[in-house]
Amino acid sequence: MIEEFHFHSSSEEHTIKLGELLGKLINPGTIIALKGDLGAGKTVFVKGIAKGLNVEEEPNSPTFVIMNAYEGRLPLYHFDLYRISGANELEGIGYEDCFYGKGVSVVEWADRAEEIFPESSLTVEISIPKEGENNPDKLRKLKFRGKKQWLSSFKNSVEQASLA
Amino acid sequence: MISLVLGVETSCDETAAAIIKEGKHVLSNIVASQIDLHKEYGGVVPELASRNHIEKIIPVIDEALNTANVELSDVEGIAVTNGPGLIGSLLVGLSTAKAISFGLGIPFIGVDHLEAHISAVHLERDVSFPFLGLIVSGGHTSLYLVNGYTDFKLLGRTRDDAAGEAFDKAAKLLGLSYPGGVEIDRVAKKGNRQSIKFPRPFKSPQSFDFSFSGIKTSLVYYLRKYPNPQADQIADICASYQEAIVETLVDKSLNAAKLNNLKTTVISGGVACNSRLRELATEKFNQEGISLYIPSLEYCTDNAAMIGALGYFKLKRDEKSELNLNPYSTTRPRYIRGKGLVLENKPV
């Protein structure tokens, strides 16, 4: 069954907390397609996921190097396809080893190569909504869509932590 | 004693080779830029980059030997970038260096691209240690305390985007062409630096880390509020945006130099070509009585002469790499949450 829901974020810290809760529940082999315009806060969200995975290091933008790997509860592969214009350019990067291994792959600018994502991927779309201009509680909108069983626990834990 | 070193660099856009004598004298410095190739894509395409490095690496090394008027058999050591950068691209230079080293029976050494950017200063002048090194490029923004030719201590780095990345992404938002930083510098000359107030992310004076994603986000907000700017407005945006980044770089470095009681600073890397950075840094460091050295443009951008320079000083200390040396993608040492910088050098 496909789960689809969204939350609003009021700050960078809030976005990090949402990522952290997701990172705590995530299981091996999870692929997250991360979408959103420049400045939406994709890397910020990944900082949260890393925290939830007990990665000690704080990720920064992988735009230049395309992929960074971190060690945590599970390995975290942080991709950024900003400089890529199609899946064919990903040959030789070795993304398949990461996607189908035991770690977690989080891919910024996932829309640059939609075809590489299997159906089981979780999609997170971060946007800067119009309503945020007058409502500081709605500075960012994070939309989650996927089939993962733990997504409903994630939704519950966000609501319980009063982060919704 | 080693004298002639072949430097090899393939970490990103440039396929480069150089012959360096005694770490300071450039006998040749050849760079085959891939910039034309990348222009239509608005950035570096990794697969294209590594394929082109393969095609160019041997002709570029041949050219470096010819220009220097030396034979390959005259070369006594090889220095090669093994990180940080695109893994596929790094592998081309690294494998070539290993093959030549093995074939000729001479030592090779893997060097860090960022530390080498600092070593570029030795190609043009004598600098006394210790000094502060600021590296600013498309992929990096890092501050180093430099205690000797091979002694670098990372003081801070960017927590999110590199300064050059902030320039490139802004250029894309404004519809300017690649390379974005160069375009913004050009367009900014016609604009008013004070027209828009972009944030100066300084954090605490004790922290030597940078953050540029906030400036980028504020530009996103600005363009949502005032969409489709005209040419004169774009000039003002570029000038103001550039000023925010440049001022942050200069003020942070100046503060780091003062807190570490350093009388000399070196700024290098591709973004060190930015005319406003050169101007403002010269002005502010002069005021504080700190000597500022910025290498010539050809040694600021990616080149192999700087690799040969750092490699020479390492080989001279009898540092050598083994044939199983791996490339690495991210800055080492790494920044660990709650612990700060952790020294380690394990391959990804």
PDB file of N, CA and C in Angstrom, chain A residues 38-39 43 47 50-51 55-61 63-71 80 82-85 88-93 109 112 128-130 133 139-140, chain B residues 11-12 41 43-47 51 84-86 138-140 157-162 165 168-169 172-173 216-217 220-221 224 329-330 334-337 339 344 346 348:
ATOM      1  N   LEU A  38      16.602  24.633  -5.570  1.00  0.00           N
ATOM      2  CA  LEU A  38      17.774  25.187  -4.898  1.00  0.00           C
ATOM      3  C   LEU A  38      17.319  25.914  -3.630  1.00  0.00           C
ATOM      4  N   GLY A  39      17.976  25.620  -2.522  1.00  0.00           N
ATOM      5  CA  GLY A  39      17.660  26.334  -1.286  1.00  0.00           C
ATOM      6  C   GLY A  39      16.479  25.785  -0.517  1.00  0.00           C
ATOM      7  N   THR A  43      19.928  19.226   1.661  1.00  0.00           N
ATOM      8  CA  THR A  43      21.115  18.813   2.416  1.00  0.00           C
ATOM      9  C   THR A  43      20.845  18.893   3.922  1.00  0.00           C
ATOM     10  N   LYS A  47      21.253  15.943   6.727  1.00  0.00           N
ATOM     11  CA  LYS A  47      21.980  16.060   8.000  1.00  0.00           C
ATOM     12  C   LYS A  47      21.184  15.370   9.106  1.00  0.00           C
ATOM     13  N   ALA A  50      21.260  11.545   8.717  1.00  0.00           N
ATOM     14  CA  ALA A  50      22.567  11.069   9.190  1.00  0.00           C
ATOM     15  C   ALA A  50      22.572  10.962  10.710  1.00  0.00           C
ATOM     16  N   LYS A  51      22.002  11.957  11.370  1.00  0.00           N
ATOM     17  CA  LYS A  51      21.938  11.969  12.831  1.00  0.00           C
ATOM     18  C   LYS A  51      21.124  10.762  13.322  1.00  0.00           C
ATOM     19  N   VAL A  55      25.270   8.546  12.390  1.00  0.00           N
ATOM     20  CA  VAL A  55      26.489   8.914  11.666  1.00  0.00           C
ATOM     21  C   VAL A  55      27.122  10.053  12.448  1.00  0.00           C
ATOM     22  N   GLU A  56      28.378   9.901  12.817  1.00  0.00           N
ATOM     23  CA  GLU A  56      29.026  10.934  13.631  1.00  0.00           C
ATOM     24  C   GLU A  56      29.315  12.195  12.837  1.00  0.00           C
ATOM     25  N   GLU A  57      29.638  11.974  11.565  1.00  0.00           N
ATOM     26  CA  GLU A  57      30.033  13.086  10.721  1.00  0.00           C
ATOM     27  C   GLU A  57      28.820  13.902  10.297  1.00  0.00           C
ATOM     28  N   GLU A  58      29.015  15.195  10.054  1.00  0.00           N
ATOM     29  CA  GLU A  58      27.910  16.021   9.585  1.00  0.00           C
ATOM     30  C   GLU A  58      28.046  16.205   8.078  1.00  0.00           C
ATOM     31  N   PRO A  59      27.110  15.657   7.294  1.00  0.00           N
ATOM     32  CA  PRO A  59      27.243  15.758   5.837  1.00  0.00           C
ATOM     33  C   PRO A  59      27.218  17.214   5.351  1.00  0.00           C
ATOM     34  N   ASN A  60      28.004  17.515   4.327  1.00  0.00           N
ATOM     35  CA  ASN A  60      27.849  18.805   3.633  1.00  0.00           C
ATOM     36  C   ASN A  60      27.523  18.516   2.173  1.00  0.00           C
ATOM     37  N   SER A  61      27.421  19.561   1.366  1.00  0.00           N
ATOM     38  CA  SER A  61      26.913  19.390   0.004  1.00  0.00           C
ATOM     39  C   SER A  61      27.814  18.496  -0.849  1.00  0.00           C
ATOM     40  N   THR A  63      27.509  18.196  -4.063  1.00  0.00           N
ATOM     41  CA  THR A  63      27.338  18.629  -5.449  1.00  0.00           C
ATOM     42  C   THR A  63      28.612  18.412  -6.271  1.00  0.00           C
ATOM     43  N   PHE A  64      29.746  18.754  -5.710  1.00  0.00           N
ATOM     44  CA  PHE A  64      31.015  18.689  -6.435  1.00  0.00           C
ATOM     45  C   PHE A  64      31.482  17.251  -6.669  1.00  0.00           C
ATOM     46  N   VAL A  65      31.376  16.418  -5.652  1.00  0.00           N
ATOM     47  CA  VAL A  65      31.915  15.053  -5.769  1.00  0.00           C
ATOM     48  C   VAL A  65      30.877  13.999  -6.146  1.00  0.00           C
ATOM     49  N   ILE A  66      29.591  14.408  -6.255  1.00  0.00           N
ATOM     50  CA  ILE A  66      28.476  13.520  -6.649  1.00  0.00           C
ATOM     51  C   ILE A  66      28.057  12.549  -5.532  1.00  0.00           C
ATOM     52  N   MET A  67      28.996  11.930  -4.833  1.00  0.00           N
ATOM     53  CA  MET A  67      28.600  11.001  -3.775  1.00  0.00           C
ATOM     54  C   MET A  67      29.579  11.013  -2.613  1.00  0.00           C
ATOM     55  N   ASN A  68      29.031  11.056  -1.402  1.00  0.00           N
ATOM     56  CA  ASN A  68      29.832  10.893  -0.200  1.00  0.00           C
ATOM     57  C   ASN A  68      29.305   9.696   0.579  1.00  0.00           C
ATOM     58  N   ALA A  69      30.194   8.942   1.196  1.00  0.00           N
ATOM     59  CA  ALA A  69      29.775   7.787   1.994  1.00  0.00           C
ATOM     60  C   ALA A  69      30.089   8.039   3.461  1.00  0.00           C
ATOM     61  N   TYR A  70      29.164   7.663   4.329  1.00  0.00           N
ATOM     62  CA  TYR A  70      29.357   7.841   5.773  1.00  0.00           C
ATOM     63  C   TYR A  70      29.055   6.533   6.484  1.00  0.00           C
ATOM     64  N   GLU A  71      29.684   6.339   7.638  1.00  0.00           N
ATOM     65  CA  GLU A  71      29.403   5.155   8.434  1.00  0.00           C
ATOM     66  C   GLU A  71      28.515   5.505   9.605  1.00  0.00           C
ATOM     67  N   ASP A  80      24.253  13.427  -5.009  1.00  0.00           N
ATOM     68  CA  ASP A  80      23.729  14.704  -5.476  1.00  0.00           C
ATOM     69  C   ASP A  80      23.855  14.703  -7.002  1.00  0.00           C
ATOM     70  N   TYR A  82      22.825  17.032  -9.049  1.00  0.00           N
ATOM     71  CA  TYR A  82      22.659  18.387  -9.581  1.00  0.00           C
ATOM     72  C   TYR A  82      23.396  18.589 -10.909  1.00  0.00           C
ATOM     73  N   ARG A  83      24.607  18.037 -11.008  1.00  0.00           N
ATOM     74  CA  ARG A  83      25.425  18.283 -12.198  1.00  0.00           C
ATOM     75  C   ARG A  83      25.237  17.214 -13.271  1.00  0.00           C
ATOM     76  N   ILE A  84      24.235  16.372 -13.070  1.00  0.00           N
ATOM     77  CA  ILE A  84      23.992  15.254 -13.984  1.00  0.00           C
ATOM     78  C   ILE A  84      22.758  15.587 -14.820  1.00  0.00           C
ATOM     79  N   SER A  85      22.756  15.210 -16.111  1.00  0.00           N
ATOM     80  CA  SER A  85      21.545  15.510 -16.873  1.00  0.00           C
ATOM     81  C   SER A  85      20.820  14.243 -17.331  1.00  0.00           C
ATOM     82  N   ASN A  88      22.404   7.992 -18.057  1.00  0.00           N
ATOM     83  CA  ASN A  88      23.576   7.457 -18.774  1.00  0.00           C
ATOM     84  C   ASN A  88      24.890   8.032 -18.244  1.00  0.00           C
ATOM     85  N   GLU A  89      24.798   9.244 -17.664  1.00  0.00           N
ATOM     86  CA  GLU A  89      26.021   9.865 -17.136  1.00  0.00           C
ATOM     87  C   GLU A  89      26.440   9.273 -15.796  1.00  0.00           C
ATOM     88  N   LEU A  90      25.576   8.430 -15.242  1.00  0.00           N
ATOM     89  CA  LEU A  90      25.908   7.836 -13.947  1.00  0.00           C
ATOM     90  C   LEU A  90      26.712   6.549 -14.079  1.00  0.00           C
ATOM     91  N   GLU A  91      26.918   6.114 -15.344  1.00  0.00           N
ATOM     92  CA  GLU A  91      27.740   4.922 -15.560  1.00  0.00           C
ATOM     93  C   GLU A  91      29.105   5.170 -14.950  1.00  0.00           C
ATOM     94  N   GLY A  92      29.603   4.193 -14.266  1.00  0.00           N
ATOM     95  CA  GLY A  92      30.952   4.339 -13.728  1.00  0.00           C
ATOM     96  C   GLY A  92      30.991   4.979 -12.355  1.00  0.00           C
ATOM     97  N   ILE A  93      29.869   5.469 -11.865  1.00  0.00           N
ATOM     98  CA  ILE A  93      29.824   6.047 -10.521  1.00  0.00           C
ATOM     99  C   ILE A  93      29.644   4.909  -9.498  1.00  0.00           C
ATOM    100  N   TRP A 109      18.372  15.891  -5.896  1.00  0.00           N
ATOM    101  CA  TRP A 109      18.114  16.138  -7.314  1.00  0.00           C
ATOM    102  C   TRP A 109      17.773  14.833  -8.046  1.00  0.00           C
ATOM    103  N   ARG A 112      16.740  14.295 -11.781  1.00  0.00           N
ATOM    104  CA  ARG A 112      17.664  14.321 -12.921  1.00  0.00           C
ATOM    105  C   ARG A 112      17.832  12.941 -13.544  1.00  0.00           C
ATOM    106  N   ILE A 128       9.118  25.176  -1.020  1.00  0.00           N
ATOM    107  CA  ILE A 128       8.997  26.435  -0.273  1.00  0.00           C
ATOM    108  C   ILE A 128       7.598  26.963  -0.581  1.00  0.00           C
ATOM    109  N   PRO A 129       6.597  26.672   0.272  1.00  0.00           N
ATOM    110  CA  PRO A 129       5.210  26.990  -0.084  1.00  0.00           C
ATOM    111  C   PRO A 129       4.894  28.476   0.027  1.00  0.00           C
ATOM    112  N   LYS A 130       3.959  28.908  -0.797  1.00  0.00           N
ATOM    113  CA  LYS A 130       3.500  30.315  -0.786  1.00  0.00           C
ATOM    114  C   LYS A 130       3.005  30.725   0.597  1.00  0.00           C
ATOM    115  N   GLU A 133       5.038  32.480   3.393  1.00  0.00           N
ATOM    116  CA  GLU A 133       5.401  33.907   3.394  1.00  0.00           C
ATOM    117  C   GLU A 133       4.694  34.658   4.513  1.00  0.00           C
ATOM    118  N   LEU A 139       7.271  27.318   6.686  1.00  0.00           N
ATOM    119  CA  LEU A 139       8.352  27.799   5.817  1.00  0.00           C
ATOM    120  C   LEU A 139       8.718  26.771   4.748  1.00  0.00           C
ATOM    121  N   ARG A 140       8.614  25.488   5.088  1.00  0.00           N
ATOM    122  CA  ARG A 140       8.899  24.420   4.138  1.00  0.00           C
ATOM    123  C   ARG A 140       7.814  23.350   4.238  1.00  0.00           C
TER     124      ARG A 140
ATOM    125  N   SER B  11      41.799  15.766 -10.840  1.00  0.00           N
ATOM    126  CA  SER B  11      40.729  15.603  -9.842  1.00  0.00           C
ATOM    127  C   SER B  11      39.367  16.109 -10.301  1.00  0.00           C
ATOM    128  N   CYS B  12      39.341  17.047 -11.244  1.00  0.00           N
ATOM    129  CA  CYS B  12      38.040  17.561 -11.684  1.00  0.00           C
ATOM    130  C   CYS B  12      38.051  17.880 -13.170  1.00  0.00           C
ATOM    131  N   TYR B  41      26.625  21.768 -20.557  1.00  0.00           N
ATOM    132  CA  TYR B  41      25.920  21.042 -19.512  1.00  0.00           C
ATOM    133  C   TYR B  41      25.723  21.891 -18.250  1.00  0.00           C
ATOM    134  N   GLY B  43      27.881  22.497 -15.989  1.00  0.00           N
ATOM    135  CA  GLY B  43      28.613  21.933 -14.854  1.00  0.00           C
ATOM    136  C   GLY B  43      29.510  20.815 -15.311  1.00  0.00           C
ATOM    137  N   VAL B  44      30.216  20.211 -14.379  1.00  0.00           N
ATOM    138  CA  VAL B  44      31.107  19.116 -14.721  1.00  0.00           C
ATOM    139  C   VAL B  44      30.311  17.826 -14.757  1.00  0.00           C
ATOM    140  N   VAL B  45      30.393  17.109 -15.848  1.00  0.00           N
ATOM    141  CA  VAL B  45      29.717  15.828 -15.941  1.00  0.00           C
ATOM    142  C   VAL B  45      30.753  14.736 -15.693  1.00  0.00           C
ATOM    143  N   PRO B  46      30.600  13.992 -14.602  1.00  0.00           N
ATOM    144  CA  PRO B  46      31.679  13.097 -14.164  1.00  0.00           C
ATOM    145  C   PRO B  46      32.100  12.059 -15.194  1.00  0.00           C
ATOM    146  N   GLU B  47      31.146  11.437 -15.851  1.00  0.00           N
ATOM    147  CA  GLU B  47      31.496  10.388 -16.800  1.00  0.00           C
ATOM    148  C   GLU B  47      32.276  10.987 -17.972  1.00  0.00           C
ATOM    149  N   ARG B  51      36.299  10.164 -18.990  1.00  0.00           N
ATOM    150  CA  ARG B  51      36.600   9.703 -20.345  1.00  0.00           C
ATOM    151  C   ARG B  51      37.607  10.642 -21.010  1.00  0.00           C
ATOM    152  N   PRO B  84      40.884  15.439  -2.595  1.00  0.00           N
ATOM    153  CA  PRO B  84      39.507  15.021  -2.894  1.00  0.00           C
ATOM    154  C   PRO B  84      39.127  15.368  -4.328  1.00  0.00           C
ATOM    155  N   GLY B  85      38.095  14.709  -4.850  1.00  0.00           N
ATOM    156  CA  GLY B  85      37.658  14.966  -6.211  1.00  0.00           C
ATOM    157  C   GLY B  85      36.716  13.880  -6.680  1.00  0.00           C
ATOM    158  N   LEU B  86      36.479  13.855  -7.987  1.00  0.00           N
ATOM    159  CA  LEU B  86      35.626  12.817  -8.558  1.00  0.00           C
ATOM    160  C   LEU B  86      36.436  11.523  -8.632  1.00  0.00           C
ATOM    161  N   GLY B 138      35.326  25.551  -6.412  1.00  0.00           N
ATOM    162  CA  GLY B 138      33.968  25.092  -6.680  1.00  0.00           C
ATOM    163  C   GLY B 138      33.494  24.040  -5.696  1.00  0.00           C
ATOM    164  N   GLY B 139      34.413  23.231  -5.217  1.00  0.00           N
ATOM    165  CA  GLY B 139      34.034  22.145  -4.332  1.00  0.00           C
ATOM    166  C   GLY B 139      34.474  22.328  -2.888  1.00  0.00           C
ATOM    167  N   HIS B 140      35.303  23.358  -2.619  1.00  0.00           N
ATOM    168  CA  HIS B 140      35.897  23.464  -1.290  1.00  0.00           C
ATOM    169  C   HIS B 140      36.002  24.894  -0.784  1.00  0.00           C
ATOM    170  N   ARG B 157      36.147  24.346   7.681  1.00  0.00           N
ATOM    171  CA  ARG B 157      35.749  24.130   6.290  1.00  0.00           C
ATOM    172  C   ARG B 157      34.278  24.504   6.167  1.00  0.00           C
ATOM    173  N   THR B 158      33.721  24.402   4.984  1.00  0.00           N
ATOM    174  CA  THR B 158      32.313  24.752   4.853  1.00  0.00           C
ATOM    175  C   THR B 158      31.434  23.654   5.449  1.00  0.00           C
ATOM    176  N   ARG B 159      30.377  24.094   6.125  1.00  0.00           N
ATOM    177  CA  ARG B 159      29.446  23.140   6.734  1.00  0.00           C
ATOM    178  C   ARG B 159      28.405  22.673   5.721  1.00  0.00           C
ATOM    179  N   ASP B 160      28.273  23.398   4.605  1.00  0.00           N
ATOM    180  CA  ASP B 160      27.274  23.017   3.598  1.00  0.00           C
ATOM    181  C   ASP B 160      27.830  23.212   2.193  1.00  0.00           C
ATOM    182  N   ASP B 161      27.593  24.359   1.570  1.00  0.00           N
ATOM    183  CA  ASP B 161      28.054  24.578   0.201  1.00  0.00           C
ATOM    184  C   ASP B 161      29.437  25.244   0.196  1.00  0.00           C
ATOM    185  N   ALA B 162      30.210  24.967  -0.852  1.00  0.00           N
ATOM    186  CA  ALA B 162      31.475  25.671  -1.048  1.00  0.00           C
ATOM    187  C   ALA B 162      31.172  27.039  -1.654  1.00  0.00           C
ATOM    188  N   GLU B 165      30.536  26.892  -5.293  1.00  0.00           N
ATOM    189  CA  GLU B 165      29.241  26.271  -5.544  1.00  0.00           C
ATOM    190  C   GLU B 165      28.124  27.323  -5.382  1.00  0.00           C
ATOM    191  N   ASP B 168      28.206  29.308  -8.515  1.00  0.00           N
ATOM    192  CA  ASP B 168      27.680  28.551  -9.659  1.00  0.00           C
ATOM    193  C   ASP B 168      26.160  28.410  -9.610  1.00  0.00           C
ATOM    194  N   LYS B 169      25.634  28.138  -8.403  1.00  0.00           N
ATOM    195  CA  LYS B 169      24.194  27.941  -8.287  1.00  0.00           C
ATOM    196  C   LYS B 169      23.448  29.260  -8.454  1.00  0.00           C
ATOM    197  N   LYS B 172      23.190  30.001 -12.095  1.00  0.00           N
ATOM    198  CA  LYS B 172      22.141  29.205 -12.710  1.00  0.00           C
ATOM    199  C   LYS B 172      20.762  29.835 -12.422  1.00  0.00           C
ATOM    200  N   LEU B 173      20.546  30.261 -11.175  1.00  0.00           N
ATOM    201  CA  LEU B 173      19.276  30.908 -10.803  1.00  0.00           C
ATOM    202  C   LEU B 173      19.041  32.171 -11.632  1.00  0.00           C
ATOM    203  N   LYS B 216      22.639  31.484  -0.489  1.00  0.00           N
ATOM    204  CA  LYS B 216      21.968  30.936  -1.667  1.00  0.00           C
ATOM    205  C   LYS B 216      20.452  30.975  -1.478  1.00  0.00           C
ATOM    206  N   THR B 217      19.983  30.527  -0.283  1.00  0.00           N
ATOM    207  CA  THR B 217      18.549  30.504  -0.005  1.00  0.00           C
ATOM    208  C   THR B 217      17.968  31.915  -0.018  1.00  0.00           C
ATOM    209  N   VAL B 220      17.261  32.824  -3.463  1.00  0.00           N
ATOM    210  CA  VAL B 220      16.035  32.148  -3.918  1.00  0.00           C
ATOM    211  C   VAL B 220      14.813  32.957  -3.483  1.00  0.00           C
ATOM    212  N   TYR B 221      14.798  33.369  -2.208  1.00  0.00           N
ATOM    213  CA  TYR B 221      13.689  34.172  -1.686  1.00  0.00           C
ATOM    214  C   TYR B 221      13.573  35.507  -2.422  1.00  0.00           C
ATOM    215  N   ARG B 224      12.014  35.106  -5.750  1.00  0.00           N
ATOM    216  CA  ARG B 224      10.577  34.810  -5.686  1.00  0.00           C
ATOM    217  C   ARG B 224       9.796  36.105  -5.505  1.00  0.00           C
ATOM    218  N   SER B 329      37.139  10.869  -1.971  1.00  0.00           N
ATOM    219  CA  SER B 329      36.305  11.937  -2.527  1.00  0.00           C
ATOM    220  C   SER B 329      36.167  13.166  -1.640  1.00  0.00           C
ATOM    221  N   THR B 330      36.137  12.974  -0.315  1.00  0.00           N
ATOM    222  CA  THR B 330      35.867  14.130   0.555  1.00  0.00           C
ATOM    223  C   THR B 330      37.104  14.613   1.290  1.00  0.00           C
ATOM    224  N   ARG B 334      38.047  14.659   8.660  1.00  0.00           N
ATOM    225  CA  ARG B 334      36.619  14.848   8.569  1.00  0.00           C
ATOM    226  C   ARG B 334      36.068  15.587   9.785  1.00  0.00           C
ATOM    227  N   TYR B 335      34.918  16.211   9.571  1.00  0.00           N
ATOM    228  CA  TYR B 335      34.299  16.969  10.645  1.00  0.00           C
ATOM    229  C   TYR B 335      33.291  16.081  11.362  1.00  0.00           C
ATOM    230  N   ILE B 336      33.530  15.751  12.614  1.00  0.00           N
ATOM    231  CA  ILE B 336      32.651  14.869  13.366  1.00  0.00           C
ATOM    232  C   ILE B 336      31.798  15.697  14.330  1.00  0.00           C
ATOM    233  N   ARG B 337      30.495  15.451  14.284  1.00  0.00           N
ATOM    234  CA  ARG B 337      29.566  16.198  15.134  1.00  0.00           C
ATOM    235  C   ARG B 337      29.968  16.071  16.601  1.00  0.00           C
ATOM    236  N   LYS B 339      32.643  16.551  18.054  1.00  0.00           N
ATOM    237  CA  LYS B 339      34.073  16.321  18.313  1.00  0.00           C
ATOM    238  C   LYS B 339      34.952  17.259  17.508  1.00  0.00           C
ATOM    239  N   GLU B 344      42.306  11.580  10.277  1.00  0.00           N
ATOM    240  CA  GLU B 344      42.344  10.206   9.807  1.00  0.00           C
ATOM    241  C   GLU B 344      42.526  10.274   8.296  1.00  0.00           C
ATOM    242  N   LYS B 346      41.495   7.472   5.859  1.00  0.00           N
ATOM    243  CA  LYS B 346      41.160   6.175   5.260  1.00  0.00           C
ATOM    244  C   LYS B 346      40.338   6.379   3.982  1.00  0.00           C
ATOM    245  N   VAL B 348      37.575   6.026   1.006  1.00  0.00           N
ATOM    246  CA  VAL B 348      36.154   5.707   0.964  1.00  0.00           C
ATOM    247  C   VAL B 348      35.956   4.454   0.126  1.00  0.00           C
TER     248      VAL B 348
END
